[in-house]
């Protein structure tokens, strides 16, 4: 008994079996007739015996690509095919069909297809996307399946929605991909021409004259040289005018369209009107031998009168293909413009005297011109008269009086703001050089006086301060107000600016005179030494290379004697001596050729300090600096309180007790600094030696010198 046929199914009697074009048929399941699918697989997804499953998507070999899914492995990869199709034209007798070329894009990530027709100018057809991107089913009877990559090749036909496309070629990427897929590519086919388009082209060719007028294409020149301008400096010797002065001009030649523009450089206060342009930008014609051409002589087209005056006033004119009688006008080009050339600008002789660097490089590259000697056209400028300022009157400062002579409106003297910002105090960097000085005098009272000279690097000002000393009868404090100090021996009322003391004039051993007071600089603080050694290029007294060279030139002839002198100073052969004997040796060797500052720099360079000594010295120097700023002088009462709490009179107190007493006196020191100082002065039993601590903190009586006794190791005697 045969199964009933479905609608649309057919029975092939020659083969003796049913042939279904639908994807469904009748079957039995548990002796019950039911409708089952033809492409339904068996248990576990395995195909049934004799069953062939239809692929839903393109099947790629394993060796092609990676194991990633297709939408990842083939992302943004598209196969491009060149195709065409024939379209019938039933409503026109000029053409029966039309050839339309298009592009077929196959997207590998999801097997979608897109058909696009390129735009053709004046085609009159709606062009662009013919088939939007989506999956396209196969033509009947396989409309239940979709196009895959296996359905595409060169020189085949594909049917997309009843329209037959002929694939004629593809791009190189598509060819390589199909070859990797194992597809044997067919040879490409020639692209057919549309018969109606060919017919229209013939008509257009017949309508054009045999010798058409030339069309000058300047687009390439514009795109290549847009923004490139040659600049020449010119002069027009206008000797026929009333004043007969040369006129300075600047000529601009635009390489994009061969136009020329000329501007006049009008000097200041010349009496001439400042016009924007001397010559408007345009092509500059060369001056004709016969003069200027009459209007209408130069035209773009020439015509011939066929009949002349035979037919009354009427004539028949045709285009002159041979351009009989045409006037060709020449214009200035870049090859005509060189240094020293003379061009005619509408009757004015202009000399090209010089050009800029870009113009020189252009002529070197294009024409190989290497000589660009400028043509002198300017008279040498007159020497400027020397400004003579009146002498200083004594009122105000010299800088302020000088500003009143520089202009009608007096202005304040300008300060070096950049130097002020760089050398002003910044954190722990004070930028102040402090020196210890004493007066050079015969008075026994003034000889014992000590002064602190501070030099401010931010504005080159100097201040002098005298520390207070008890029971001397001299009131200490500010000795000299901060300000710039003139060097002695200068005339007061003069036109030239006075010289002031600079930082290079202050060093240990220098003698300076401040307003009649002579000072001798005997020491400096640690910051001053470090700053001068760091900036040795500015301070020659702190440049160790200069000092060693000077010392070598002096001591080299006496090297044996110098060696014996150092050996006598070091009888134990420790190769280490104290600073004072070292200084005396250097003074004896050099006979005073080295200043005190140079000897101290040399000693600092070869010094050896224990870490503990350096730490105590540094901490006490910082503490004294802070106490001095806060004007703390209550050391007597602090010492009395510490002695009172020392019941056993051993000179030591516990760490915490000393810290509490110092805090009760509001000692202006940070907690970390006070803690470090107390730790430094502890003995082996965590007891603080408060007497030594107070002596180190008392900046009035025991000011810590910046340069203490050091030990100097003997190095190469040749350097000595």
XYZ file of C-alpha atoms in Angstrom:
720
model
C 0.000 0.000 0.000
C 1.522 3.341 -1.102
C 1.646 6.424 1.069
C -0.622 9.303 0.106
C 1.078 12.104 -1.771
C 1.378 15.586 -0.339
C 0.179 18.570 -2.289
C 2.938 19.669 -4.602
C 4.651 16.247 -4.624
C 5.117 14.259 -7.852
C 5.573 10.609 -8.585
C 8.351 9.487 -10.907
C 7.042 6.320 -12.587
C 10.245 5.699 -14.550
C 12.255 5.338 -11.338
C 9.501 3.456 -9.566
C 9.587 5.618 -6.442
C 8.114 8.823 -5.179
C 10.066 12.025 -5.660
C 9.105 14.797 -3.301
C 9.950 18.433 -3.757
C 8.738 19.297 -0.271
C 10.708 18.747 2.890
C 8.002 16.723 4.590
C 6.437 13.264 4.064
C 4.342 10.687 5.929
C 5.844 8.030 8.169
C 4.916 5.594 10.928
C 5.863 5.854 14.568
C 4.551 3.118 16.923
C 2.231 1.949 14.139
C 0.718 5.408 13.928
C 0.890 7.355 10.650
C 2.299 10.851 11.251
C 4.024 13.708 9.395
C 7.811 13.706 9.856
C 10.657 15.856 8.394
C 12.920 14.598 5.688
C 15.962 16.341 7.159
C 15.264 15.177 10.709
C 18.288 13.309 12.031
C 18.306 10.221 14.167
C 19.155 9.689 17.808
C 22.157 11.749 18.913
C 22.059 13.895 15.798
C 23.486 11.144 13.599
C 22.027 10.907 10.059
C 19.781 7.966 9.294
C 20.904 5.286 6.809
C 20.822 6.755 3.312
C 19.985 10.242 4.631
C 21.976 13.307 3.430
C 21.617 16.402 5.575
C 21.559 19.753 3.823
C 24.060 22.278 5.258
C 22.457 25.437 6.603
C 25.657 27.540 6.432
C 28.914 27.457 4.544
C 31.087 24.516 5.528
C 34.788 25.450 5.786
C 37.603 22.881 6.003
C 39.327 22.500 9.353
C 42.655 23.679 8.049
C 41.084 26.980 6.920
C 41.126 29.531 9.740
C 41.002 28.752 13.450
C 38.574 26.925 15.715
C 36.769 30.186 16.495
C 33.200 30.579 15.225
C 32.658 32.017 11.771
C 31.410 35.378 13.056
C 34.760 35.788 14.868
C 37.173 34.129 12.421
C 35.737 35.878 9.338
C 34.808 39.219 10.873
C 34.978 42.074 8.298
C 36.028 39.638 5.512
C 33.997 40.018 2.329
C 34.205 38.306 -1.067
C 33.748 40.773 -3.930
C 32.559 39.660 -7.380
C 32.143 41.703 -10.570
C 28.885 40.818 -12.327
C 26.288 42.140 -14.707
C 22.693 41.382 -15.674
C 20.537 42.076 -18.698
C 17.420 44.171 -18.238
C 14.727 44.214 -20.909
C 13.503 47.575 -22.199
C 10.102 46.918 -23.813
C 8.930 50.552 -24.127
C 11.760 51.972 -26.296
C 12.616 51.215 -29.861
C 16.196 52.507 -29.551
C 17.211 49.609 -27.310
C 15.832 46.155 -26.572
C 17.880 45.382 -23.486
C 20.305 47.107 -21.215
C 23.559 45.838 -19.657
C 23.876 46.872 -16.032
C 27.109 46.224 -14.165
C 27.113 45.622 -10.430
C 29.085 44.283 -7.467
C 28.096 41.176 -5.479
C 29.410 41.117 -1.909
C 29.377 37.846 0.049
C 29.966 38.288 3.806
C 31.766 35.274 5.204
C 30.753 35.851 8.810
C 27.037 35.100 8.287
C 26.623 34.098 4.570
C 24.739 37.292 3.765
C 24.755 38.763 0.252
C 24.532 42.341 -0.959
C 24.265 43.600 -4.546
C 25.331 47.177 -5.321
C 25.304 48.978 -8.678
C 27.851 51.812 -9.051
C 26.512 55.250 -9.871
C 26.816 56.283 -13.522
C 26.571 59.978 -14.354
C 23.482 61.020 -16.313
C 22.216 57.436 -16.574
C 18.643 58.307 -15.641
C 18.380 55.068 -13.663
C 17.935 54.703 -9.935
C 21.209 53.092 -8.924
C 22.889 52.081 -5.713
C 21.890 49.091 -3.569
C 19.863 46.617 -5.637
C 19.625 43.864 -3.003
C 20.155 44.792 0.614
C 22.342 42.600 2.786
C 20.628 39.406 3.965
C 20.672 35.675 3.332
C 19.251 34.847 -0.093
C 17.541 31.471 -0.729
C 18.369 29.325 -3.700
C 16.005 29.311 -6.667
C 13.244 26.642 -6.802
C 13.086 23.756 -6.249
C 15.736 24.358 -3.515
C 14.210 27.439 -1.959
C 14.510 25.852 1.486
C 18.286 26.294 1.267
C 20.457 29.405 1.120
C 23.439 30.492 -0.910
C 26.787 29.541 0.583
C 30.369 30.146 -0.488
C 30.312 26.931 -2.524
C 27.797 28.432 -4.973
C 30.145 31.163 -6.231
C 32.827 31.037 -8.927
C 33.979 33.023 -11.932
C 32.141 32.708 -15.261
C 28.965 31.275 -13.762
C 25.433 32.504 -13.354
C 23.591 32.986 -10.084
C 19.883 33.683 -9.760
C 18.914 36.114 -7.055
C 15.163 36.578 -6.809
C 14.488 35.558 -10.451
C 17.197 37.896 -11.766
C 20.128 36.200 -13.476
C 23.561 37.635 -12.687
C 26.652 36.713 -14.654
C 29.872 36.742 -12.595
C 32.795 37.827 -14.772
C 35.635 38.416 -12.287
C 36.554 38.967 -8.615
C 39.249 40.716 -6.609
C 42.563 39.189 -5.497
C 41.444 38.449 -1.931
C 38.438 36.502 -3.217
C 40.633 34.494 -5.581
C 43.078 33.572 -2.827
C 40.279 32.586 -0.452
C 38.499 30.375 -2.990
C 41.775 28.665 -3.898
C 42.371 27.880 -0.226
C 38.861 26.432 -0.116
C 39.823 24.040 -2.906
C 37.722 25.740 -5.586
C 39.102 25.629 -9.107
C 38.553 29.099 -10.480
C 37.293 29.574 -14.019
C 39.052 32.083 -16.267
C 37.607 35.611 -16.123
C 35.254 36.832 -18.836
C 35.432 40.103 -20.763
C 33.095 42.806 -19.599
C 30.325 43.342 -22.194
C 29.381 46.847 -23.274
C 25.915 48.264 -23.275
C 24.797 48.658 -26.963
C 22.755 51.758 -26.261
C 25.668 53.421 -24.451
C 27.970 52.664 -27.380
C 25.448 54.160 -29.776
C 25.167 57.310 -27.692
C 28.965 57.601 -27.565
C 29.155 57.476 -31.347
C 26.616 60.278 -31.601
C 28.559 62.402 -29.131
C 31.818 61.803 -30.985
C 30.215 62.928 -34.252
C 28.950 66.105 -32.643
C 32.459 67.190 -31.545
C 34.666 69.039 -34.029
C 37.653 67.278 -35.551
C 40.048 69.658 -33.842
C 38.536 70.734 -30.511
C 39.885 73.626 -28.530
C 42.503 72.693 -25.963
C 41.344 72.404 -22.408
C 43.977 73.421 -19.897
C 43.815 71.219 -16.815
C 45.293 73.170 -13.887
C 43.991 70.909 -11.110
C 47.190 68.894 -10.858
C 49.318 72.015 -10.550
C 46.973 73.387 -7.890
C 47.000 70.190 -5.818
C 50.791 69.894 -6.036
C 51.766 73.506 -5.279
C 48.878 74.847 -3.234
C 50.272 76.974 -0.424
C 53.763 77.206 -1.994
C 54.757 80.820 -2.575
C 58.066 82.239 -3.817
C 59.061 85.507 -2.171
C 61.437 88.058 -3.679
C 62.628 91.341 -2.203
C 62.566 93.984 -4.933
C 63.241 97.633 -5.441
C 61.750 100.142 -7.869
C 64.036 103.076 -8.497
C 61.448 105.761 -9.053
C 63.929 108.369 -10.269
C 61.370 110.260 -12.354
C 59.211 111.155 -9.389
C 59.494 114.320 -7.375
C 61.491 112.873 -4.479
C 63.408 110.244 -6.483
C 63.615 107.704 -3.697
C 63.761 103.916 -4.134
C 60.589 102.007 -3.336
C 61.028 98.699 -1.507
C 58.658 95.958 -2.677
C 57.944 92.309 -1.866
C 56.935 90.084 -4.788
C 54.920 86.910 -4.142
C 54.788 84.296 -6.897
C 52.073 81.666 -6.326
C 53.133 78.339 -7.802
C 49.584 76.954 -7.727
C 48.333 79.198 -10.579
C 51.398 81.239 -11.734
C 49.999 84.512 -10.411
C 52.023 87.417 -8.999
C 51.248 89.796 -6.159
C 53.380 92.787 -5.142
C 53.266 94.647 -1.825
C 55.057 97.859 -0.946
C 57.035 98.166 2.263
C 56.230 101.695 3.372
C 58.797 102.974 5.904
C 57.639 104.615 9.086
C 57.157 108.376 8.873
C 57.852 108.347 5.128
C 54.886 110.583 4.281
C 53.413 108.039 1.864
C 49.955 106.537 2.122
C 49.975 102.912 3.170
C 48.119 101.029 0.411
C 47.295 97.340 0.835
C 48.716 96.193 -2.519
C 51.063 97.625 -5.094
C 49.855 95.052 -7.683
C 46.757 92.915 -7.278
C 47.246 89.176 -7.584
C 46.970 88.165 -11.213
C 49.043 86.820 -14.064
C 51.650 89.393 -15.029
C 52.095 89.699 -18.827
C 55.427 90.417 -20.337
C 55.599 93.858 -21.892
C 54.884 93.648 -25.652
C 57.446 95.226 -28.026
C 54.723 97.205 -29.775
C 53.072 98.368 -26.607
C 49.860 97.321 -24.958
C 47.318 95.243 -26.873
C 44.038 96.862 -27.794
C 40.845 95.566 -26.159
C 39.510 92.528 -28.039
C 42.860 91.588 -29.548
C 43.343 88.667 -27.197
C 40.389 86.277 -27.113
C 39.843 82.676 -26.165
C 38.324 81.756 -29.556
C 38.750 83.005 -33.130
C 36.025 82.928 -35.788
C 35.956 83.229 -39.571
C 33.358 85.146 -41.607
C 32.476 82.743 -44.429
C 30.479 85.109 -46.645
C 32.135 88.355 -45.697
C 30.106 91.284 -47.069
C 28.457 89.333 -49.912
C 25.102 89.007 -48.191
C 24.454 92.470 -46.945
C 25.102 92.982 -43.296
C 24.476 89.345 -42.534
C 27.375 86.976 -42.127
C 28.036 83.375 -41.348
C 30.725 82.695 -38.821
C 32.463 79.445 -37.999
C 35.146 78.560 -35.479
C 38.699 78.852 -36.726
C 40.225 75.451 -35.942
C 43.658 76.591 -37.091
C 43.556 79.743 -34.939
C 44.567 82.019 -37.799
C 45.643 85.423 -36.507
C 45.422 84.461 -32.833
C 47.624 86.518 -30.514
C 49.554 84.527 -27.944
C 50.437 86.558 -24.901
C 53.333 85.501 -22.695
C 53.263 85.764 -18.932
C 56.022 85.742 -16.359
C 56.850 82.249 -15.087
C 59.021 81.048 -12.229
C 61.905 80.517 -14.672
C 61.945 84.264 -15.427
C 62.362 85.290 -11.796
C 65.931 85.108 -10.519
C 68.078 87.228 -8.241
C 69.300 90.248 -10.219
C 66.645 89.986 -12.944
C 64.655 93.017 -14.068
C 60.934 92.563 -14.757
C 58.505 94.972 -16.341
C 55.416 95.557 -14.211
C 53.155 97.586 -16.467
C 55.946 99.932 -17.508
C 57.849 99.981 -14.213
C 61.308 98.430 -14.103
C 61.595 96.399 -10.919
C 64.858 94.734 -9.860
C 64.760 91.453 -7.937
C 67.426 91.889 -5.264
C 67.038 88.937 -2.883
C 64.750 86.048 -1.918
C 63.927 83.962 1.139
C 65.304 80.526 2.032
C 62.312 78.572 0.661
C 62.701 80.253 -2.726
C 66.417 79.431 -2.794
C 65.750 75.775 -2.022
C 63.076 75.653 -4.760
C 65.473 76.958 -7.436
C 68.248 74.642 -6.247
C 65.969 71.622 -6.586
C 64.201 72.471 -9.851
C 66.724 74.501 -11.867
C 70.032 73.713 -10.156
C 70.795 77.383 -9.467
C 73.356 77.765 -6.692
C 74.306 81.457 -6.911
C 71.962 83.679 -4.921
C 74.204 86.670 -4.357
C 71.915 89.514 -3.236
C 71.948 92.805 -5.095
C 72.745 95.680 -2.707
C 70.121 98.348 -2.997
C 70.064 99.940 0.445
C 72.427 102.645 1.497
C 74.388 101.764 4.632
C 72.463 102.957 7.673
C 73.703 106.047 9.380
C 75.451 105.450 12.675
C 73.112 105.922 15.549
C 74.083 108.836 17.714
C 75.276 107.782 21.104
C 72.846 108.539 23.830
C 74.354 110.751 26.441
C 72.576 110.872 29.737
C 72.928 113.704 32.183
C 74.869 113.007 35.375
C 73.178 111.735 38.473
C 71.629 114.579 40.489
C 71.629 112.849 43.859
C 67.835 112.719 44.215
C 66.401 109.216 44.424
C 68.221 106.168 43.123
C 70.362 106.139 40.005
C 68.030 103.693 38.234
C 64.983 105.832 38.947
C 66.707 108.978 37.687
C 67.823 107.144 34.540
C 64.241 106.049 33.752
C 63.154 109.676 33.662
C 65.668 110.229 30.826
C 64.487 107.308 28.675
C 60.994 108.550 27.894
C 58.521 111.361 28.278
C 56.499 109.368 30.785
C 58.751 108.264 33.653
C 58.394 104.623 34.649
C 59.572 102.629 37.602
C 62.847 100.752 37.078
C 62.236 97.211 35.944
C 63.388 94.462 38.281
C 64.678 91.073 37.203
C 61.509 89.125 37.971
C 62.841 85.873 36.508
C 65.879 85.968 38.774
C 63.652 86.780 41.738
C 61.455 83.724 41.080
C 64.449 81.429 40.622
C 66.497 82.647 43.611
C 63.750 83.403 46.112
C 63.345 81.263 49.221
C 61.819 77.887 48.376
C 61.367 75.455 51.261
C 64.735 74.719 52.877
C 66.519 76.421 49.978
C 67.023 79.926 51.388
C 69.286 81.304 48.592
C 70.981 83.511 51.185
C 74.770 83.469 51.640
C 75.771 84.275 55.229
C 79.296 85.219 56.242
C 80.868 85.878 59.635
C 82.835 89.147 59.582
C 84.743 91.452 61.893
C 85.723 95.086 61.627
C 89.168 96.098 60.399
C 90.049 98.773 62.938
C 92.627 99.729 65.551
C 90.026 100.172 68.250
C 90.361 97.335 70.788
C 86.623 97.442 71.481
C 85.577 97.192 67.825
C 88.058 94.386 67.122
C 86.010 91.977 69.235
C 82.739 92.778 67.495
C 81.338 90.147 65.149
C 78.871 90.677 62.324
C 76.739 88.442 60.135
C 76.676 89.612 56.511
C 73.755 88.162 54.512
C 73.745 88.326 50.733
C 70.324 87.766 49.117
C 70.705 86.129 45.696
C 67.169 87.031 44.600
C 67.854 90.784 44.252
C 71.616 91.214 45.041
C 70.940 93.026 48.302
C 73.088 92.897 51.458
C 72.196 93.255 55.116
C 74.529 93.352 58.136
C 73.454 92.101 61.572
C 75.439 92.276 64.824
C 74.650 89.542 67.398
C 74.021 90.772 70.907
C 76.776 90.077 73.407
C 76.301 90.670 77.106
C 78.411 93.000 79.151
C 80.111 94.556 76.137
C 78.403 97.928 76.245
C 77.422 97.650 72.578
C 73.805 97.379 71.574
C 73.554 94.668 68.944
C 70.903 94.162 66.296
C 70.510 95.522 62.790
C 73.752 97.198 61.745
C 72.946 97.903 58.065
C 69.551 97.980 56.388
C 69.029 95.540 53.538
C 69.825 97.063 50.163
C 72.273 97.222 47.315
C 75.693 98.556 48.268
C 77.952 100.439 45.887
C 81.603 99.625 45.613
C 83.851 102.295 47.124
C 85.963 104.679 45.111
C 83.300 105.665 42.537
C 82.288 109.164 41.557
C 78.885 110.107 42.858
C 77.624 112.502 40.179
C 78.324 110.738 36.890
C 76.373 109.540 33.845
C 77.497 105.902 33.916
C 75.692 103.487 36.270
C 77.537 102.610 39.451
C 78.929 99.186 40.243
C 77.461 97.243 43.147
C 78.746 94.354 45.228
C 77.984 90.963 43.684
C 78.000 87.509 45.183
C 81.395 86.828 43.597
C 82.924 89.648 45.673
C 82.063 87.930 48.968
C 84.193 85.002 50.137
C 86.139 84.001 53.225
C 89.219 86.220 53.475
C 87.746 89.044 51.371
C 87.957 92.655 52.537
C 84.881 94.728 51.774
C 83.922 98.295 52.538
C 80.254 99.029 53.265
C 79.602 102.782 53.539
C 83.004 103.473 55.096
C 83.092 100.418 57.364
C 85.805 97.910 56.450
C 84.952 94.264 57.093
C 87.025 91.093 56.922
C 85.044 87.932 56.122
C 86.414 85.213 58.407
C 83.875 82.395 57.995
C 80.652 81.327 56.264
C 77.806 78.991 57.056
C 77.468 75.512 55.633
C 74.817 76.565 53.103
C 77.103 79.245 51.636
C 79.970 76.773 51.206
C 77.707 74.173 49.604
C 76.057 76.690 47.279
C 79.347 78.147 46.073
C 80.834 74.674 45.502
C 77.704 73.588 43.649
C 77.906 76.654 41.381
C 81.672 76.563 40.946
C 81.408 78.027 37.458
C 80.191 81.291 39.028
C 82.484 81.279 42.076
C 86.130 80.718 41.167
C 87.112 80.656 44.846
C 85.087 77.447 45.283
C 86.147 75.730 42.029
C 88.327 72.814 43.159
C 89.732 72.202 39.658
C 91.015 75.799 39.425
C 92.446 75.621 42.942
C 94.265 72.326 42.291
C 95.723 73.652 39.048
C 96.958 76.799 40.782
C 98.398 74.742 43.638
C 100.099 72.333 41.253
C 101.778 75.181 39.352
C 103.162 76.570 42.620
C 104.179 73.324 44.387
C 105.408 71.219 41.457
C 108.989 72.652 41.465
C 109.172 71.962 45.229
C 107.535 68.525 45.293
C 110.309 66.883 47.359
C 110.276 69.679 49.927
C 106.467 69.577 50.138
C 106.521 65.850 50.732
C 109.014 66.259 53.572
C 106.900 68.996 55.154
C 103.791 66.780 55.172
C 105.771 63.835 56.529
C 107.120 65.993 59.366
C 103.589 67.060 60.239
C 102.491 63.394 60.420
C 105.170 61.666 62.560
C 102.956 58.618 63.247
C 102.505 57.971 59.497
C 98.700 57.852 59.808
C 98.338 59.826 56.554
C 95.783 61.987 58.373
C 96.424 65.455 59.789
C 94.298 68.070 61.496
C 92.965 71.047 59.589
C 95.025 73.744 61.351
C 98.412 72.141 60.527
C 97.121 71.508 57.006
C 96.209 75.181 56.614
C 99.605 76.331 57.893
C 101.361 74.019 55.425
C 99.346 75.348 52.469
C 100.060 78.949 53.512
C 103.804 78.229 53.754
C 103.871 76.415 50.408
C 101.917 79.049 48.466
C 103.276 82.120 50.271
C 99.785 83.588 50.487
C 98.875 82.952 46.818
C 95.685 81.136 47.878
C 92.942 82.953 49.705
C 91.442 81.668 52.916
C 88.314 80.534 51.074
C 90.371 78.521 48.575
C 92.261 76.802 51.397
C 88.987 75.936 53.135
C 87.538 74.588 49.874
C 90.627 72.446 49.440
C 90.287 71.185 53.017
C 86.601 70.395 52.552
C 87.398 68.473 49.378
C 89.881 66.184 51.189
C 88.065 66.109 54.545
C 87.036 62.971 56.417
C 84.215 63.198 58.953
C 82.582 60.578 61.083
C 78.907 60.107 60.390
C 77.985 60.788 63.993
C 79.924 64.063 64.078
C 78.334 65.163 60.827
C 74.836 64.326 62.090
C 75.271 66.197 65.395
C 76.747 69.195 63.632
C 73.935 69.275 61.090
C 71.169 68.859 63.701
C 72.591 71.577 65.949
C 72.973 73.927 62.971
C 69.321 73.401 61.984
C 68.170 73.818 65.605
C 70.128 77.046 66.064
C 68.675 78.366 62.815
C 65.136 77.765 64.039
C 65.838 79.204 67.504
C 67.402 82.275 65.924
C 64.365 82.857 63.698
C 61.984 82.603 66.671
C 64.328 84.805 68.811
C 64.475 82.239 71.615
C 67.071 83.334 74.209
C 65.726 81.913 77.483
C 68.620 79.463 77.894
C 69.483 80.585 81.473
C 66.090 79.696 82.942
C 66.008 76.425 80.984
C 69.420 75.501 82.409
C 68.291 76.374 85.943
C 65.204 74.156 85.669
C 67.268 71.240 84.349
C 69.847 71.631 87.160
C 67.039 71.812 89.755
C 65.564 68.514 88.535
C 69.012 66.866 88.670
C 68.844 65.902 92.350
C 72.003 63.818 92.319
C 73.987 66.457 90.413
C 75.411 63.967 87.874
C 74.733 66.217 84.899
C 72.290 63.769 83.307
C 68.505 63.455 83.258
C 66.119 60.866 81.836
C 65.087 61.272 78.215
C 61.383 61.843 78.872
C 62.042 64.338 81.667
C 64.273 66.456 79.411
C 61.670 66.328 76.660
C 58.894 67.425 79.061
C 60.956 70.345 80.407
C 61.829 71.542 76.872
C 58.160 71.395 75.877
C 57.173 73.381 78.989
C 59.467 76.204 77.838
C 57.836 76.080 74.377
C 61.115 75.404 72.657
C 60.444 76.270 68.973
C 61.687 72.959 67.640
C 59.728 70.251 65.888
C 59.087 67.001 67.744
C 61.239 64.982 65.373
C 64.199 67.370 65.659
C 63.976 67.549 69.467
C 63.718 63.773 69.695
C 66.780 63.336 67.454
C 68.827 65.839 69.486
C 67.974 64.172 72.805
C 68.940 60.810 71.356
C 72.279 62.175 70.102
C 73.237 63.425 73.584
C 72.290 60.233 75.435
C 74.837 58.115 77.276
C 74.789 54.347 77.516
C 72.017 54.370 80.167
C 69.459 56.440 78.189
C 70.363 59.525 80.238
C 70.628 62.864 78.417
C 73.678 65.084 79.084
C 71.677 68.287 79.295
C 74.669 70.617 79.769
C 76.188 69.618 76.420
C 72.764 69.886 74.815
C 72.264 73.455 76.075
C 75.750 74.458 74.984
C 75.001 73.204 71.480
C 71.618 74.986 71.347
C 72.838 78.351 72.715
C 73.295 80.283 69.479
C 74.235 83.466 71.352
C 77.351 82.225 73.135
C 78.267 79.058 71.218
C 77.366 79.684 67.633
C 78.320 76.633 65.594
C 80.801 77.641 62.878
C 80.069 76.374 59.439
C 83.560 74.964 59.109
C 84.833 72.859 61.988
C 88.114 71.056 62.512
C 88.488 68.304 59.952
C 90.927 65.576 59.205
C 92.652 65.616 55.845
C 93.924 62.395 54.248
C 97.099 62.724 52.238
C 96.388 61.937 48.612
C 98.599 62.083 45.546
C 101.379 64.541 46.253
C 101.332 65.564 42.605
C 97.907 67.102 43.219
C 99.272 69.043 46.138
